[in-house]
Amino acid sequence: MKVKSYVGEYVAETYSDFSFLDEINTIEKKFFIIDQNVYQLYQEVLGKILKGQPNYIVVAEEENKNIETALAIIERMIELESKRNTVLIAIGGGIVQDIAAFIANIIYRGINWILIPTTLLAQADSCIGSKTSLNFKQYKNIMGYFYPPQKIYINTNFVNTLLEKDYYSGLGEIMKCAIMAGFDSFQSTSSHIDLLKRRDEKVLQQEITKALMFKKSVIERDEFDRDFRNIMNYGHTFGHALETTSGYDIPHGQGVSFGMMIANEISCARGYISEQMKVQLNKAIKEIVHSDLIKAEYFDESRYLPTLRKDKKYTGGKHTCILFNGDSVARYSDIKDEEIVAAINNMLGKI
Ligand SMILES: NC(=O)c1ccc[n+]([C@@H]2O[C@H](COP(=O)([O-])OP(=O)(O)OC[C@H]3O[C@@H](n4cnc5c(N)ncnc54)[C@H](O)[C@@H]3O)[C@@H](O)[C@H]2O)c1
């Protein structure tokens, strides 16, 4: 798949093995940033490209996705004589990707970088779209720009070693794109949810491609997230707040899934979708959430609503969020606290 970007076209290729490593070996000057868990699990096979090469191993936790980690990596790169012609190669999930993209963008005013996404979320969602992000204190993804990799090598076999909560996190983003593409698309994806849950490779590759194709159609229209791309935030307003109130116990894509369920409750209460459609949507989403991750205290009104109000789009006592109307999604900027509380209570009653 080719994706158009302000830096030129870049390519995402899907594999079922590590045959692409030979291509990486042909790159003359490299610096690797690798997720620690991936390094430990795949040391043997990755040894083929890592042997004798400069690298930095990252513990993929939100508290490390910050400027201190980025500066430590930059320092290591300079010490080990990375130059403008060095290609940065990121191997990991969204956390490693966000840090690597940030560094590639600023070091020597921009060097080429390559991404080998190892989580389902990174393979089906974050690998395209150009965003670079660092957290600052409690503020998530507050620093960054847009700087896509030159090439993305997706080996779908990586997902077999993911913990279930991280795997389901990726399924949340796949379901998000499936719903946003319309009810027929949702029905097609939800018809093989069991195979997806069993990590069936064929169905997984199909769904990853479908999700990426949908995202491509959005980001090529609005790469810099000025307006249209905002629709990709379906489930995110409520999901982000949940990630925060859970102290990041709830992974990003799981937050998005719970967020979509809340958004669908609001859509139904407003008459944008029927009760029957809402039940179908939320039943399928429920299949890919870990209900035991949710604690009622995360939604405590004294914590959840104030967190939602910190959203930059919250103005005049009204929340902004993306709602599904049966055919597509649209942004609504008139959501009241009462609607959200009622939606949460409805959702909690059903999980
Ligand atoms: N740049 C973007 O467009 C974008 C989009 C969505 C999310 N994000 C960011 O992505 C981050 C979440 O990323 P994520 O969900 O990909 O996970 P992650 O990078 O947080 O990794 C989750 C866990 O999986 C482990 N892991 C990674 N690959 C593995 C593998 N193959 N086998 C076993 N364990 C493995 C990691 O070590 C970590 O413990 C968040 O910080 C979020 O803000 C960025």
mmCIF file of C-alpha atoms and ligand atoms in Angstrom:
data_model
loop_
_atom_site.group_PDB
_atom_site.id
_atom_site.type_symbol
_atom_site.label_atom_id
_atom_site.label_comp_id
_atom_site.label_asym_id
_atom_site.label_seq_id
_atom_site.Cartn_x
_atom_site.Cartn_y
_atom_site.Cartn_z
ATOM 1 C CA MET A 1 0.000 0.000 0.000
ATOM 2 C CA LYS A 2 1.258 3.470 -0.899
ATOM 3 C CA VAL A 3 0.356 6.468 1.231
ATOM 4 C CA LYS A 4 0.593 10.042 -0.044
ATOM 5 C CA SER A 5 2.235 12.511 2.314
ATOM 6 C CA TYR A 6 3.700 16.006 2.301
ATOM 7 C CA VAL A 7 7.163 14.362 2.344
ATOM 8 C CA GLY A 8 6.326 12.201 -0.688
ATOM 9 C CA GLU A 9 4.832 8.706 -0.939
ATOM 10 C CA TYR A 10 5.694 6.017 1.573
ATOM 11 C CA VAL A 11 4.977 2.304 1.478
ATOM 12 C CA ALA A 12 3.498 -0.217 3.927
ATOM 13 C CA GLU A 13 4.107 -3.878 3.089
ATOM 14 C CA THR A 14 2.579 -6.909 4.814
ATOM 15 C CA TYR A 15 4.520 -10.114 5.532
ATOM 16 C CA SER A 16 3.972 -13.418 7.327
ATOM 17 C CA ASP A 17 7.659 -13.871 8.041
ATOM 18 C CA PHE A 18 10.967 -12.096 8.476
ATOM 19 C CA SER A 19 12.095 -12.244 4.838
ATOM 20 C CA PHE A 20 12.224 -8.421 4.749
ATOM 21 C CA LEU A 21 15.196 -8.405 7.136
ATOM 22 C CA ASP A 22 17.534 -8.971 4.167
ATOM 23 C CA GLU A 23 16.394 -5.650 2.723
ATOM 24 C CA ILE A 24 17.163 -3.906 6.015
ATOM 25 C CA ASN A 25 20.641 -5.397 5.997
ATOM 26 C CA THR A 26 21.392 -3.591 2.742
ATOM 27 C CA ILE A 27 21.060 -0.191 4.466
ATOM 28 C CA GLU A 28 24.539 1.090 5.126
ATOM 29 C CA LYS A 29 24.186 3.286 8.223
ATOM 30 C CA LYS A 30 21.526 2.347 10.762
ATOM 31 C CA PHE A 31 20.498 3.052 14.342
ATOM 32 C CA PHE A 32 17.881 0.817 15.962
ATOM 33 C CA ILE A 33 15.325 1.762 18.620
ATOM 34 C CA ILE A 34 13.733 -1.430 19.970
ATOM 35 C CA ASP A 35 11.017 -2.302 22.436
ATOM 36 C CA GLN A 36 12.604 -4.249 25.320
ATOM 37 C CA ASN A 37 9.965 -6.997 25.302
ATOM 38 C CA VAL A 38 10.310 -7.447 21.552
ATOM 39 C CA TYR A 39 14.087 -7.541 21.893
ATOM 40 C CA GLN A 40 13.857 -10.291 24.501
ATOM 41 C CA LEU A 41 11.252 -12.330 22.618
ATOM 42 C CA TYR A 42 12.806 -12.039 19.151
ATOM 43 C CA GLN A 43 16.503 -11.690 19.991
ATOM 44 C CA GLU A 44 17.470 -14.689 17.876
ATOM 45 C CA VAL A 45 15.751 -13.733 14.642
ATOM 46 C CA LEU A 46 16.433 -10.009 15.004
ATOM 47 C CA GLY A 47 20.104 -10.777 15.678
ATOM 48 C CA LYS A 48 20.383 -10.957 11.898
ATOM 49 C CA ILE A 49 19.951 -7.183 11.598
ATOM 50 C CA LEU A 50 21.023 -6.044 15.068
ATOM 51 C CA LYS A 51 24.400 -7.746 15.297
ATOM 52 C CA GLY A 52 27.121 -5.142 15.838
ATOM 53 C CA GLN A 53 24.730 -2.264 15.091
ATOM 54 C CA PRO A 54 24.159 0.752 17.356
ATOM 55 C CA ASN A 55 20.883 0.546 19.195
ATOM 56 C CA TYR A 56 18.798 1.754 22.139
ATOM 57 C CA ILE A 57 16.344 -0.470 23.986
ATOM 58 C CA VAL A 58 13.189 1.189 25.295
ATOM 59 C CA VAL A 59 10.896 -0.039 28.068
ATOM 60 C CA ALA A 60 7.557 0.620 26.347
ATOM 61 C CA GLU A 61 5.608 2.398 29.073
ATOM 62 C CA GLU A 62 3.725 5.684 28.803
ATOM 63 C CA GLU A 63 5.943 7.286 31.472
ATOM 64 C CA ASN A 64 8.949 6.708 29.195
ATOM 65 C CA LYS A 65 7.344 8.326 26.149
ATOM 66 C CA ASN A 66 8.870 11.652 27.073
ATOM 67 C CA ILE A 67 11.540 14.163 26.145
ATOM 68 C CA GLU A 68 14.063 12.638 28.591
ATOM 69 C CA THR A 69 13.980 9.302 26.729
ATOM 70 C CA ALA A 70 14.184 11.094 23.375
ATOM 71 C CA LEU A 71 17.212 13.115 24.543
ATOM 72 C CA ALA A 72 18.951 10.014 25.942
ATOM 73 C CA ILE A 73 18.531 8.305 22.559
ATOM 74 C CA ILE A 74 19.752 11.381 20.688
ATOM 75 C CA GLU A 75 22.810 11.493 22.955
ATOM 76 C CA ARG A 76 23.529 7.815 22.220
ATOM 77 C CA MET A 77 23.091 8.429 18.494
ATOM 78 C CA ILE A 78 25.580 11.308 18.516
ATOM 79 C CA GLU A 79 28.084 9.341 20.650
ATOM 80 C CA LEU A 80 27.845 6.409 18.233
ATOM 81 C CA GLU A 81 28.345 8.696 15.270
ATOM 82 C CA SER A 82 24.930 8.684 13.673
ATOM 83 C CA LYS A 83 24.915 11.265 10.889
ATOM 84 C CA ARG A 84 22.421 12.763 8.435
ATOM 85 C CA ASN A 85 22.626 9.628 6.272
ATOM 86 C CA THR A 86 21.824 7.298 9.206
ATOM 87 C CA VAL A 87 18.474 5.525 8.895
ATOM 88 C CA LEU A 88 16.609 5.190 12.184
ATOM 89 C CA ILE A 89 14.838 1.846 12.458
ATOM 90 C CA ALA A 90 12.059 1.512 15.021
ATOM 91 C CA ILE A 91 10.948 -1.959 16.129
ATOM 92 C CA GLY A 92 7.998 -1.938 18.513
ATOM 93 C CA GLY A 93 4.473 -0.744 19.137
ATOM 94 C CA GLY A 94 2.984 2.753 19.250
ATOM 95 C CA ILE A 95 5.218 3.916 22.090
ATOM 96 C CA VAL A 96 8.489 3.099 20.325
ATOM 97 C CA GLN A 97 7.034 4.442 17.076
ATOM 98 C CA ASP A 98 6.056 7.779 18.625
ATOM 99 C CA ILE A 99 9.483 8.281 20.215
ATOM 100 C CA ALA A 100 11.405 7.225 17.079
ATOM 101 C CA ALA A 101 9.301 9.412 14.788
ATOM 102 C CA PHE A 102 9.874 12.415 17.069
ATOM 103 C CA ILE A 103 13.648 11.882 17.024
ATOM 104 C CA ALA A 104 13.862 11.202 13.268
ATOM 105 C CA ASN A 105 11.992 14.457 12.678
ATOM 106 C CA ILE A 106 14.288 16.697 14.718
ATOM 107 C CA ILE A 107 17.785 15.181 14.663
ATOM 108 C CA TYR A 108 19.870 16.857 11.968
ATOM 109 C CA ARG A 109 16.583 18.548 10.959
ATOM 110 C CA GLY A 110 15.172 15.237 9.750
ATOM 111 C CA ILE A 111 16.633 11.842 8.854
ATOM 112 C CA ASN A 112 15.002 8.876 7.149
ATOM 113 C CA TRP A 113 13.350 6.272 9.322
ATOM 114 C CA ILE A 114 11.781 2.850 8.916
ATOM 115 C CA LEU A 115 9.108 1.234 11.052
ATOM 116 C CA ILE A 116 8.653 -2.430 11.951
ATOM 117 C CA PRO A 117 5.397 -2.346 13.967
ATOM 118 C CA THR A 118 5.072 -5.218 16.431
ATOM 119 C CA THR A 119 1.675 -4.608 18.073
ATOM 120 C CA LEU A 120 -1.702 -5.005 16.393
ATOM 121 C CA LEU A 121 -2.517 -1.370 17.148
ATOM 122 C CA ALA A 122 0.651 -0.180 15.425
ATOM 123 C CA GLN A 123 0.118 -2.532 12.457
ATOM 124 C CA ALA A 124 -3.556 -1.711 11.895
ATOM 125 C CA ASP A 125 -3.589 1.941 12.865
ATOM 126 C CA SER A 126 -0.686 4.052 14.069
ATOM 127 C CA CYS A 127 1.936 2.965 11.480
ATOM 128 C CA ILE A 128 0.448 5.322 8.896
ATOM 129 C CA GLY A 129 -0.639 8.882 9.518
ATOM 130 C CA SER A 130 2.701 10.594 10.234
ATOM 131 C CA LYS A 131 2.052 11.619 13.836
ATOM 132 C CA THR A 132 5.011 11.935 16.203
ATOM 133 C CA SER A 133 4.171 12.245 19.908
ATOM 134 C CA LEU A 134 5.698 12.650 23.321
ATOM 135 C CA ASN A 135 3.951 13.008 26.670
ATOM 136 C CA PHE A 136 4.834 15.840 29.056
ATOM 137 C CA LYS A 137 4.039 15.303 32.754
ATOM 138 C CA GLN A 138 0.392 14.178 32.834
ATOM 139 C CA TYR A 139 -0.295 15.636 29.366
ATOM 140 C CA LYS A 140 -0.456 12.880 26.765
ATOM 141 C CA ASN A 141 0.831 13.338 23.202
ATOM 142 C CA ILE A 142 1.319 17.047 23.833
ATOM 143 C CA MET A 143 4.529 17.426 21.764
ATOM 144 C CA GLY A 144 5.138 16.334 18.215
ATOM 145 C CA TYR A 145 4.699 16.975 14.530
ATOM 146 C CA PHE A 146 3.990 14.955 11.371
ATOM 147 C CA TYR A 147 6.845 12.876 9.990
ATOM 148 C CA PRO A 148 6.083 9.516 8.347
ATOM 149 C CA PRO A 149 8.568 6.672 7.943
ATOM 150 C CA GLN A 150 10.052 5.945 4.552
ATOM 151 C CA LYS A 151 8.839 2.360 4.704
ATOM 152 C CA ILE A 152 6.765 0.128 6.998
ATOM 153 C CA TYR A 153 7.311 -3.638 7.201
ATOM 154 C CA ILE A 154 4.296 -5.330 8.818
ATOM 155 C CA ASN A 155 4.968 -8.916 9.921
ATOM 156 C CA THR A 156 1.579 -9.990 11.256
ATOM 157 C CA ASN A 157 3.136 -12.921 13.130
ATOM 158 C CA PHE A 158 4.445 -10.485 15.750
ATOM 159 C CA VAL A 159 0.964 -10.244 17.248
ATOM 160 C CA ASN A 160 1.057 -13.885 18.405
ATOM 161 C CA THR A 161 3.217 -12.963 21.384
ATOM 162 C CA LEU A 162 1.121 -9.978 22.512
ATOM 163 C CA LEU A 163 -0.624 -10.146 25.867
ATOM 164 C CA GLU A 164 -4.369 -10.410 25.374
ATOM 165 C CA LYS A 165 -5.013 -6.899 26.693
ATOM 166 C CA ASP A 166 -2.587 -5.442 24.135
ATOM 167 C CA TYR A 167 -3.958 -7.616 21.333
ATOM 168 C CA TYR A 168 -7.536 -6.568 22.146
ATOM 169 C CA SER A 169 -6.346 -2.966 22.174
ATOM 170 C CA GLY A 170 -5.509 -3.356 18.462
ATOM 171 C CA LEU A 171 -8.850 -5.030 17.789
ATOM 172 C CA GLY A 172 -10.498 -1.870 19.175
ATOM 173 C CA GLU A 173 -8.899 0.277 16.457
ATOM 174 C CA ILE A 174 -9.813 -2.313 13.784
ATOM 175 C CA MET A 175 -13.434 -2.246 14.948
ATOM 176 C CA LYS A 176 -13.364 1.560 14.998
ATOM 177 C CA CYS A 177 -12.410 1.760 11.300
ATOM 178 C CA ALA A 178 -14.889 -0.989 10.410
ATOM 179 C CA ILE A 179 -17.779 0.958 12.004
ATOM 180 C CA MET A 180 -16.694 4.301 10.587
ATOM 181 C CA ALA A 181 -16.797 2.815 7.085
ATOM 182 C CA GLY A 182 -20.543 2.163 7.532
ATOM 183 C CA PHE A 183 -22.878 -0.451 8.994
ATOM 184 C CA ASP A 184 -22.266 -3.017 6.204
ATOM 185 C CA SER A 185 -18.544 -2.795 6.798
ATOM 186 C CA PHE A 186 -19.133 -3.240 10.544
ATOM 187 C CA GLN A 187 -21.284 -6.328 9.923
ATOM 188 C CA SER A 188 -18.620 -7.868 7.716
ATOM 189 C CA THR A 189 -15.879 -7.372 10.341
ATOM 190 C CA SER A 190 -18.045 -8.487 13.254
ATOM 191 C CA SER A 191 -19.024 -11.658 11.337
ATOM 192 C CA HIS A 192 -15.539 -13.052 11.860
ATOM 193 C CA ILE A 193 -14.813 -11.677 15.296
ATOM 194 C CA ASP A 194 -14.159 -15.193 16.646
ATOM 195 C CA LEU A 195 -11.415 -15.746 14.075
ATOM 196 C CA LEU A 196 -9.949 -12.362 14.914
ATOM 197 C CA LYS A 197 -9.958 -13.221 18.608
ATOM 198 C CA ARG A 198 -8.142 -16.463 17.764
ATOM 199 C CA ARG A 199 -5.538 -14.416 15.846
ATOM 200 C CA ASP A 200 -6.294 -16.162 12.560
ATOM 201 C CA GLU A 201 -3.568 -14.901 10.264
ATOM 202 C CA LYS A 202 -5.590 -14.711 7.037
ATOM 203 C CA VAL A 203 -8.482 -12.782 8.577
ATOM 204 C CA LEU A 204 -6.082 -10.606 10.527
ATOM 205 C CA GLN A 205 -4.176 -9.559 7.407
ATOM 206 C CA GLN A 206 -7.471 -8.844 5.668
ATOM 207 C CA GLU A 207 -8.707 -6.678 8.547
ATOM 208 C CA ILE A 208 -5.385 -4.875 8.996
ATOM 209 C CA THR A 209 -5.435 -3.942 5.298
ATOM 210 C CA LYS A 210 -9.083 -2.862 5.539
ATOM 211 C CA ALA A 211 -8.383 -0.628 8.549
ATOM 212 C CA LEU A 212 -5.283 0.887 6.921
ATOM 213 C CA MET A 213 -7.146 1.524 3.651
ATOM 214 C CA PHE A 214 -9.839 3.372 5.569
ATOM 215 C CA LYS A 215 -7.296 5.429 7.508
ATOM 216 C CA LYS A 216 -5.375 6.152 4.280
ATOM 217 C CA SER A 217 -8.535 7.628 2.711
ATOM 218 C CA VAL A 218 -8.823 10.000 5.670
ATOM 219 C CA ILE A 219 -5.196 11.031 6.195
ATOM 220 C CA GLU A 220 -4.524 11.641 2.512
ATOM 221 C CA ARG A 221 -7.330 14.212 2.647
ATOM 222 C CA ASP A 222 -6.158 15.889 5.868
ATOM 223 C CA GLU A 223 -2.683 14.701 6.903
ATOM 224 C CA PHE A 224 -2.200 17.615 9.321
ATOM 225 C CA ASP A 225 -5.400 16.908 11.250
ATOM 226 C CA ARG A 226 -6.810 20.380 10.568
ATOM 227 C CA ASP A 227 -10.428 19.310 10.259
ATOM 228 C CA PHE A 228 -11.618 16.167 8.427
ATOM 229 C CA ARG A 229 -9.144 13.780 10.098
ATOM 230 C CA ASN A 230 -10.813 14.581 13.384
ATOM 231 C CA ILE A 231 -13.395 11.894 12.607
ATOM 232 C CA MET A 232 -10.695 9.299 13.412
ATOM 233 C CA ASN A 233 -11.293 10.329 17.025
ATOM 234 C CA TYR A 234 -14.503 8.284 17.173
ATOM 235 C CA GLY A 235 -14.440 6.733 20.674
ATOM 236 C CA HIS A 236 -11.358 8.770 21.600
ATOM 237 C CA THR A 237 -12.788 11.657 23.655
ATOM 238 C CA PHE A 238 -14.329 9.224 26.138
ATOM 239 C CA GLY A 239 -11.501 6.710 25.736
ATOM 240 C CA HIS A 240 -8.697 9.178 26.477
ATOM 241 C CA ALA A 241 -10.451 10.334 29.655
ATOM 242 C CA LEU A 242 -10.808 6.696 30.708
ATOM 243 C CA GLU A 243 -7.129 5.982 30.036
ATOM 244 C CA THR A 244 -6.311 8.948 32.290
ATOM 245 C CA THR A 245 -8.681 8.120 35.159
ATOM 246 C CA SER A 246 -7.453 4.502 35.112
ATOM 247 C CA GLY A 247 -3.855 5.707 35.456
ATOM 248 C CA TYR A 248 -3.193 4.016 32.056
ATOM 249 C CA ASP A 249 -4.265 0.584 33.335
ATOM 250 C CA ILE A 250 -6.623 0.626 30.364
ATOM 251 C CA PRO A 251 -4.617 0.390 27.117
ATOM 252 C CA HIS A 252 -5.349 2.959 24.399
ATOM 253 C CA GLY A 253 -7.384 0.739 22.046
ATOM 254 C CA GLN A 254 -9.433 -0.688 24.926
ATOM 255 C CA GLY A 255 -10.219 2.886 26.013
ATOM 256 C CA VAL A 256 -11.342 3.569 22.435
ATOM 257 C CA SER A 257 -13.655 0.528 22.553
ATOM 258 C CA PHE A 258 -15.326 1.638 25.781
ATOM 259 C CA GLY A 259 -15.423 5.171 24.319
ATOM 260 C CA MET A 260 -17.254 3.932 21.208
ATOM 261 C CA MET A 261 -19.826 2.187 23.416
ATOM 262 C CA ILE A 262 -20.496 5.455 25.274
ATOM 263 C CA ALA A 263 -20.685 7.398 21.992
ATOM 264 C CA ASN A 264 -23.171 4.859 20.582
ATOM 265 C CA GLU A 265 -25.367 5.229 23.685
ATOM 266 C CA ILE A 266 -25.465 8.999 23.055
ATOM 267 C CA SER A 267 -26.174 8.510 19.307
ATOM 268 C CA CYS A 268 -29.097 6.257 20.183
ATOM 269 C CA ALA A 269 -30.490 8.602 22.857
ATOM 270 C CA ARG A 270 -30.375 11.399 20.263
ATOM 271 C CA GLY A 271 -32.117 9.239 17.659
ATOM 272 C CA TYR A 272 -29.150 9.132 15.251
ATOM 273 C CA ILE A 273 -29.139 5.313 15.359
ATOM 274 C CA SER A 274 -31.890 2.868 16.309
ATOM 275 C CA GLU A 275 -31.897 0.906 19.584
ATOM 276 C CA GLN A 276 -31.442 -2.267 17.512
ATOM 277 C CA MET A 277 -28.362 -0.887 15.729
ATOM 278 C CA LYS A 278 -26.858 0.294 19.021
ATOM 279 C CA VAL A 279 -27.365 -3.138 20.581
ATOM 280 C CA GLN A 280 -25.663 -4.802 17.597
ATOM 281 C CA LEU A 281 -22.730 -2.390 17.635
ATOM 282 C CA ASN A 282 -22.126 -2.523 21.376
ATOM 283 C CA LYS A 283 -22.551 -6.304 21.530
ATOM 284 C CA ALA A 284 -19.752 -6.712 18.975
ATOM 285 C CA ILE A 285 -17.522 -4.166 20.734
ATOM 286 C CA LYS A 286 -18.152 -5.905 24.050
ATOM 287 C CA GLU A 287 -16.644 -9.057 22.521
ATOM 288 C CA ILE A 288 -13.287 -7.292 22.259
ATOM 289 C CA VAL A 289 -13.106 -5.529 25.617
ATOM 290 C CA HIS A 290 -11.859 -6.875 28.875
ATOM 291 C CA SER A 291 -14.791 -5.976 31.112
ATOM 292 C CA ASP A 292 -12.710 -6.781 34.194
ATOM 293 C CA LEU A 293 -10.398 -3.861 33.299
ATOM 294 C CA ILE A 294 -13.250 -1.452 34.038
ATOM 295 C CA LYS A 295 -13.832 -0.182 37.557
ATOM 296 C CA ALA A 296 -16.848 2.015 38.326
ATOM 297 C CA GLU A 297 -14.512 4.419 40.183
ATOM 298 C CA TYR A 298 -12.892 5.426 36.846
ATOM 299 C CA PHE A 299 -16.238 6.996 35.963
ATOM 300 C CA ASP A 300 -16.748 8.677 39.311
ATOM 301 C CA GLU A 301 -18.348 12.028 38.415
ATOM 302 C CA SER A 302 -15.786 13.929 40.451
ATOM 303 C CA ARG A 303 -12.975 12.455 38.315
ATOM 304 C CA TYR A 304 -14.286 11.488 34.897
ATOM 305 C CA LEU A 305 -16.197 14.644 33.949
ATOM 306 C CA PRO A 306 -13.439 17.024 35.116
ATOM 307 C CA THR A 307 -10.978 14.998 33.018
ATOM 308 C CA LEU A 308 -13.273 15.261 29.980
ATOM 309 C CA ARG A 309 -13.539 19.016 30.538
ATOM 310 C CA LYS A 310 -9.751 19.353 30.117
ATOM 311 C CA ASP A 311 -10.191 18.387 26.447
ATOM 312 C CA LYS A 312 -9.095 21.301 24.250
ATOM 313 C CA LYS A 313 -12.401 21.170 22.366
ATOM 314 C CA TYR A 314 -14.519 21.583 25.522
ATOM 315 C CA THR A 315 -16.069 25.075 25.440
ATOM 316 C CA GLY A 316 -19.117 26.812 26.861
ATOM 317 C CA GLY A 317 -20.021 23.852 29.071
ATOM 318 C CA LYS A 318 -20.388 21.533 26.046
ATOM 319 C CA HIS A 319 -18.276 18.563 24.957
ATOM 320 C CA THR A 320 -17.214 17.742 21.411
ATOM 321 C CA CYS A 321 -17.196 14.177 20.199
ATOM 322 C CA ILE A 322 -17.604 12.020 17.129
ATOM 323 C CA LEU A 323 -20.868 10.083 16.799
ATOM 324 C CA PHE A 324 -21.927 7.323 14.402
ATOM 325 C CA ASN A 325 -25.184 7.858 12.510
ATOM 326 C CA GLY A 326 -25.522 4.529 10.714
ATOM 327 C CA ASP A 327 -23.722 5.506 7.495
ATOM 328 C CA SER A 328 -20.722 7.403 8.742
ATOM 329 C CA VAL A 329 -19.460 9.514 11.617
ATOM 330 C CA ALA A 330 -19.674 13.252 12.258
ATOM 331 C CA ARG A 331 -18.486 15.709 14.871
ATOM 332 C CA TYR A 332 -20.938 17.122 17.423
ATOM 333 C CA SER A 333 -19.971 20.018 19.692
ATOM 334 C CA ASP A 334 -23.108 20.269 21.825
ATOM 335 C CA ILE A 335 -22.856 17.228 24.111
ATOM 336 C CA LYS A 336 -24.002 17.949 27.657
ATOM 337 C CA ASP A 337 -22.695 16.423 30.904
ATOM 338 C CA GLU A 338 -26.118 14.837 31.587
ATOM 339 C CA GLU A 339 -26.074 12.949 28.281
ATOM 340 C CA ILE A 340 -22.632 11.550 29.060
ATOM 341 C CA VAL A 341 -23.578 10.467 32.577
ATOM 342 C CA ALA A 342 -26.722 8.713 31.268
ATOM 343 C CA ALA A 343 -24.704 7.010 28.507
ATOM 344 C CA ILE A 344 -22.055 5.774 30.954
ATOM 345 C CA ASN A 345 -24.693 4.402 33.322
ATOM 346 C CA ASN A 346 -26.358 2.573 30.432
ATOM 347 C CA MET A 347 -23.049 1.171 29.245
ATOM 348 C CA LEU A 348 -21.901 0.091 32.722
ATOM 349 C CA GLY A 349 -25.195 -1.708 33.215
ATOM 350 C CA LYS A 350 -24.413 -3.890 30.209
ATOM 351 C CA ILE A 351 -20.787 -4.891 30.698
HETATM 352 N N1 LIG B 1 1.276 7.969 16.294
HETATM 353 C C1 LIG B 1 0.017 7.600 16.190
HETATM 354 O O1 LIG B 1 -0.664 7.865 15.201
HETATM 355 C C2 LIG B 1 -0.628 6.821 17.308
HETATM 356 C C3 LIG B 1 -1.923 6.287 17.136
HETATM 357 C C4 LIG B 1 -2.485 5.518 18.147
HETATM 358 C C5 LIG B 1 -1.783 5.322 19.332
HETATM 359 N N2 LIG B 1 -0.541 5.874 19.481
HETATM 360 C C6 LIG B 1 0.209 5.669 20.712
HETATM 361 O O2 LIG B 1 0.591 4.306 20.757
HETATM 362 C C7 LIG B 1 0.804 3.924 22.116
HETATM 363 C C8 LIG B 1 0.200 2.555 22.347
HETATM 364 O O3 LIG B 1 0.854 1.699 21.471
HETATM 365 P P1 LIG B 1 0.559 0.138 21.336
HETATM 366 O O4 LIG B 1 -0.833 -0.154 21.721
HETATM 367 O O5 LIG B 1 1.030 -0.229 19.995
HETATM 368 O O6 LIG B 1 1.439 -0.556 22.418
HETATM 369 P P2 LIG B 1 2.757 -0.198 23.236
HETATM 370 O O7 LIG B 1 3.814 0.321 22.354
HETATM 371 O O8 LIG B 1 2.305 0.604 24.404
HETATM 372 O O9 LIG B 1 3.123 -1.671 23.720
HETATM 373 C C9 LIG B 1 2.239 -2.390 24.553
HETATM 374 C C10 LIG B 1 2.973 -3.552 25.199
HETATM 375 O O10 LIG B 1 3.229 -4.565 24.218
HETATM 376 C C11 LIG B 1 4.603 -4.956 24.267
HETATM 377 N N3 LIG B 1 4.910 -5.479 22.932
HETATM 378 C C12 LIG B 1 5.103 -4.815 21.781
HETATM 379 N N4 LIG B 1 5.208 -5.683 20.760
HETATM 380 C C13 LIG B 1 5.114 -6.927 21.282
HETATM 381 C C14 LIG B 1 5.116 -8.234 20.720
HETATM 382 N N5 LIG B 1 5.214 -8.450 19.407
HETATM 383 N N6 LIG B 1 4.984 -9.288 21.555
HETATM 384 C C15 LIG B 1 4.849 -9.099 22.897
HETATM 385 N N7 LIG B 1 4.802 -7.880 23.481
HETATM 386 C C16 LIG B 1 4.930 -6.816 22.671
HETATM 387 C C17 LIG B 1 5.319 -3.720 24.706
HETATM 388 O O11 LIG B 1 6.566 -4.006 25.254
HETATM 389 C C18 LIG B 1 4.343 -3.165 25.745
HETATM 390 O O12 LIG B 1 4.510 -3.848 26.967
HETATM 391 C C19 LIG B 1 0.204 5.026 22.969
HETATM 392 O O13 LIG B 1 1.248 5.791 23.511
HETATM 393 C C20 LIG B 1 -0.584 5.872 21.969
HETATM 394 O O14 LIG B 1 -0.662 7.221 22.346
HETATM 395 C C21 LIG B 1 0.053 6.586 18.488
#
